[in-house]
Amino acid sequence: MGPWGYIGLAYGIAAVALGGYRCSLGVRLRRWRARLDRAAAGRAEDVP
Amino acid sequence: MDRLARILGVGAGVLLAIGLWMGLVQAPPDAVQGDVQRIMYIHVPSILTAYLAFTVVLVASIAYLLRGSRGWDRLAHASAEVGVVFTGITLATGSIWGKPTWGVWWTWDARLTGTAVLFLIYVGYLMLRSVVDDRDRAGRYAAVVGILGFFDIIFTHMAVKWFRTLHQASTLEKGAIDPALYLPLMVNLGAFVTLYIYFLLRRVRLGTLEEAVEAEVLGG
């Protein structure tokens, strides 16, 4: 592998790690927002 | 806070694009290492950002043990998670840089070993948090690890001075870096720090949501 192969590999791994973490945060934020909405809706139904 | 995070996210993206162009196109190849030295433009900013993240863990952990506020614990937890991502990038890019430069992907050099231990300490920190059910207890245990773990940063950073290492000493500290290489490095460092703050705000928000759901469920 030439120098640009190593450079591509390093930058590629960094991009996947940062992009992957960004996506993971987005997915988890959406999931927990939905859970909070469901929990709040459930509590509202319990109120007579 | 969401609006600030969005602005920082866009800012980090723009800075990363500029840093990428400067590091891969505009900067000249290194006189000794040639083009492969361009890996430095992500390797060095990622470890400096990880150091920053773990310093925030240290400060937030001390504040949590002193004050007991959940906000400090959420900050420490968030910063540790983001710091682990940047340390992982440091290890991967360093290993890839090592192969054409030293002829090996990995060697048990003091700097490399210290960085690997740093990664494992904070992965352990996150695992510890996930196995203790009670949030306050998990926060206290993790705060102790977060404070003790910081000593490994001092060891890792000083390892190139204290031991005979294969890893080179800090070119930045020696002031021996050419301005043509220094500027792209600083732009990339700015991009990584902005990205860290963006990730941190999003991760703190996630922690707040998790605790709000728990409060809703327990309260209902």
Short mmCIF file of N, CA, C and O in Angstrom, two decimals, chain B residues 11 40-41 45 55 60 66 99-100 107 132 168 172 174 178 180 199 203 219:
data_model
loop_
_atom_site.label_atom_id
_atom_site.label_comp_id
_atom_site.label_asym_id
_atom_site.label_seq_id
_atom_site.Cartn_x
_atom_site.Cartn_y
_atom_site.Cartn_z
N GLY B 11 -21.06 24.45 12.07
CA GLY B 11 -19.71 25.04 12.16
C GLY B 11 -18.63 23.97 12.11
O GLY B 11 -17.62 24.14 11.41
N MET B 40 -1.19 13.14 10.49
CA MET B 40 -1.06 13.97 11.70
C MET B 40 -2.23 14.94 11.86
O MET B 40 -2.64 15.26 12.97
N TYR B 41 -2.80 15.41 10.72
CA TYR B 41 -3.86 16.42 10.79
C TYR B 41 -5.15 15.90 11.43
O TYR B 41 -6.04 16.70 11.74
N PRO B 45 -5.08 16.27 16.46
CA PRO B 45 -6.31 16.89 17.00
C PRO B 45 -7.20 15.91 17.76
O PRO B 45 -7.83 16.29 18.75
N THR B 55 -10.40 15.85 30.64
CA THR B 55 -10.22 16.92 31.63
C THR B 55 -11.59 17.40 32.11
O THR B 55 -11.79 17.67 33.30
N ALA B 60 -15.82 17.72 36.15
CA ALA B 60 -17.23 17.42 36.43
C ALA B 60 -17.35 16.36 37.53
O ALA B 60 -18.28 16.41 38.36
N LEU B 66 -18.43 16.77 45.16
CA LEU B 66 -18.55 17.85 46.14
C LEU B 66 -19.99 18.34 46.28
O LEU B 66 -20.46 18.62 47.37
N LYS B 99 2.62 2.01 10.62
CA LYS B 99 3.03 0.95 9.67
C LYS B 99 4.02 1.47 8.62
O LYS B 99 5.12 0.91 8.48
N PRO B 100 3.70 2.53 7.86
CA PRO B 100 4.69 3.00 6.88
C PRO B 100 5.88 3.74 7.50
O PRO B 100 6.94 3.85 6.89
N THR B 107 3.39 -1.34 18.58
CA THR B 107 4.51 -1.75 19.40
C THR B 107 4.19 -1.31 20.83
O THR B 107 3.47 -0.33 21.03
N VAL B 132 -24.25 -0.61 37.19
CA VAL B 132 -24.83 -0.19 38.49
C VAL B 132 -26.18 0.47 38.21
O VAL B 132 -26.25 1.45 37.46
N GLN B 168 7.56 9.74 18.48
CA GLN B 168 8.32 10.99 18.53
C GLN B 168 7.82 11.91 19.64
O GLN B 168 6.67 11.81 20.07
N LEU B 172 4.89 20.12 18.51
CA LEU B 172 4.23 21.39 18.87
C LEU B 172 4.95 22.04 20.06
O LEU B 172 5.21 23.23 20.06
N LYS B 174 7.99 21.58 21.05
CA LYS B 174 9.36 22.00 20.70
C LYS B 174 9.34 23.26 19.84
O LYS B 174 10.37 23.90 19.66
N ASP B 178 6.83 23.75 10.90
CA ASP B 178 6.77 24.80 9.88
C ASP B 178 5.36 25.41 9.83
O ASP B 178 4.38 24.66 9.95
N ALA B 180 3.57 26.20 7.45
CA ALA B 180 2.76 25.59 6.38
C ALA B 180 2.07 24.32 6.86
O ALA B 180 1.04 23.91 6.32
N PHE B 199 -20.98 17.34 20.03
CA PHE B 199 -21.31 16.00 20.53
C PHE B 199 -21.68 16.05 22.01
O PHE B 199 -22.61 15.39 22.47
N ARG B 203 -25.06 14.80 23.72
CA ARG B 203 -25.01 13.67 24.65
C ARG B 203 -25.57 14.06 26.02
O ARG B 203 -26.21 13.25 26.69
N GLY B 219 -42.75 8.39 38.52
CA GLY B 219 -43.78 9.28 39.05
C GLY B 219 -45.18 8.82 38.71
O GLY B 219 -46.15 9.12 39.40
#
